[in-house]
């Protein structure tokens, strides 16, 4: 399957399963590119700047995409948030899960 065809199919999956939930929170997601088996995406809207929301959504989106498209080995997200803030949010989420 060509990359353009794969992107179109991923877009349909996002439209059906992910974007409606994001829209409820004034958010969205955009495909940046697909290179080989790695899909790069960007969060848009209200959820983009919130590290906790971003991490949660990344996890849900990655699970959905990788389940629907097993050839996708990795989903990466571009973010406007610093790496240190993302690391701190991940630490807090793991801490909360452990409690």
Short mmCIF file of C-alpha atoms in Angstrom, two decimals:
data_model
loop_
_atom_site.label_atom_id
_atom_site.label_comp_id
_atom_site.label_asym_id
_atom_site.label_seq_id
_atom_site.Cartn_x
_atom_site.Cartn_y
_atom_site.Cartn_z
CA UNK A 1 0.00 0.00 0.00
CA UNK A 2 1.36 3.41 -0.95
CA UNK A 3 1.92 6.04 1.72
CA UNK A 4 -0.82 8.30 0.35
CA UNK A 5 -3.35 5.46 0.48
CA UNK A 6 -2.28 4.61 4.02
CA UNK A 7 -2.59 8.25 5.12
CA UNK A 8 -6.11 8.41 3.63
CA UNK A 9 -7.12 5.29 5.56
CA UNK A 10 -5.59 6.64 8.77
CA UNK A 11 -7.46 9.94 8.24
CA UNK A 12 -10.74 8.02 7.95
CA UNK A 13 -10.00 6.15 11.17
CA UNK A 14 -9.20 9.43 12.92
CA UNK A 15 -12.42 10.97 11.58
CA UNK A 16 -14.50 8.04 12.80
CA UNK A 17 -12.88 7.14 16.11
CA UNK A 18 -10.67 9.95 17.43
CA UNK A 19 -11.69 13.38 16.18
CA UNK A 20 -15.27 13.31 17.50
CA UNK A 21 -13.97 12.89 21.06
CA UNK A 22 -11.29 15.54 20.55
CA UNK A 23 -13.86 17.97 19.15
CA UNK A 24 -15.85 17.75 22.39
CA UNK A 25 -12.84 19.35 24.08
CA UNK A 26 -12.11 21.78 21.25
CA UNK A 27 -9.15 19.72 20.12
CA UNK A 28 -8.00 17.94 17.00
CA UNK A 29 -5.07 15.99 15.60
CA UNK A 30 -3.18 16.38 12.33
CA UNK A 31 -0.97 13.94 10.45
CA UNK A 32 2.40 15.56 9.82
CA UNK A 33 3.89 12.71 7.79
CA UNK A 34 4.29 8.98 7.41
CA UNK A 35 7.81 7.72 6.82
CA UNK A 36 8.15 3.99 6.58
CA UNK A 37 6.42 2.57 9.64
CA UNK A 38 6.55 5.79 11.70
CA UNK A 39 3.57 8.15 11.77
CA UNK A 40 4.19 11.71 12.98
CA UNK A 41 1.25 13.70 14.29
CA UNK A 42 0.53 17.03 15.94
CA UNK A 43 -2.12 17.82 18.51
CA UNK A 44 -4.21 20.89 17.72
CA UNK A 45 -6.65 23.07 19.62
CA UNK A 46 -7.26 23.23 23.35
CA UNK A 47 -5.52 19.95 24.21
CA UNK A 48 -2.27 20.90 22.53
CA UNK A 49 -0.77 22.89 25.36
CA UNK A 50 -1.76 20.67 28.28
CA UNK A 51 0.93 18.05 28.99
CA UNK A 52 -1.38 15.66 30.85
CA UNK A 53 -4.07 15.80 28.19
CA UNK A 54 -1.49 15.44 25.46
CA UNK A 55 0.05 12.34 27.03
CA UNK A 56 -3.33 10.73 27.60
CA UNK A 57 -4.49 11.49 24.08
CA UNK A 58 -1.21 10.34 22.56
CA UNK A 59 -1.63 7.01 24.27
CA UNK A 60 -5.24 6.61 23.09
CA UNK A 61 -4.48 7.74 19.55
CA UNK A 62 -1.41 5.54 19.26
CA UNK A 63 -3.35 2.50 20.51
CA UNK A 64 -6.16 3.13 18.03
CA UNK A 65 -3.84 3.70 15.06
CA UNK A 66 -1.56 0.75 15.82
CA UNK A 67 -4.55 -1.55 16.33
CA UNK A 68 -6.13 -0.50 13.03
CA UNK A 69 -2.81 -0.41 11.15
CA UNK A 70 -0.39 -3.06 12.46
CA UNK A 71 2.29 -1.97 9.97
CA UNK A 72 2.61 1.30 11.91
CA UNK A 73 5.33 0.53 14.44
CA UNK A 74 5.51 3.91 16.11
CA UNK A 75 3.39 7.04 16.43
CA UNK A 76 5.35 10.16 17.32
CA UNK A 77 3.81 13.45 18.37
CA UNK A 78 5.24 16.88 17.79
CA UNK A 79 4.60 19.21 20.65
CA UNK A 80 4.97 22.84 21.51
CA UNK A 81 5.70 21.86 25.10
CA UNK A 82 9.27 21.53 26.33
CA UNK A 83 10.74 18.07 26.74
CA UNK A 84 11.34 18.67 30.46
CA UNK A 85 7.67 19.55 31.00
CA UNK A 86 6.63 16.41 29.11
CA UNK A 87 8.97 14.31 31.28
CA UNK A 88 7.51 15.88 34.42
CA UNK A 89 3.95 15.16 33.26
CA UNK A 90 4.87 11.53 32.46
CA UNK A 91 6.38 11.16 35.92
CA UNK A 92 3.23 12.55 37.56
CA UNK A 93 0.97 10.26 35.52
CA UNK A 94 3.04 7.20 36.45
CA UNK A 95 3.04 8.28 40.10
CA UNK A 96 -0.76 8.60 40.07
CA UNK A 97 -1.18 5.20 38.41
CA UNK A 98 1.02 3.59 41.07
CA UNK A 99 -1.12 4.90 43.93
#
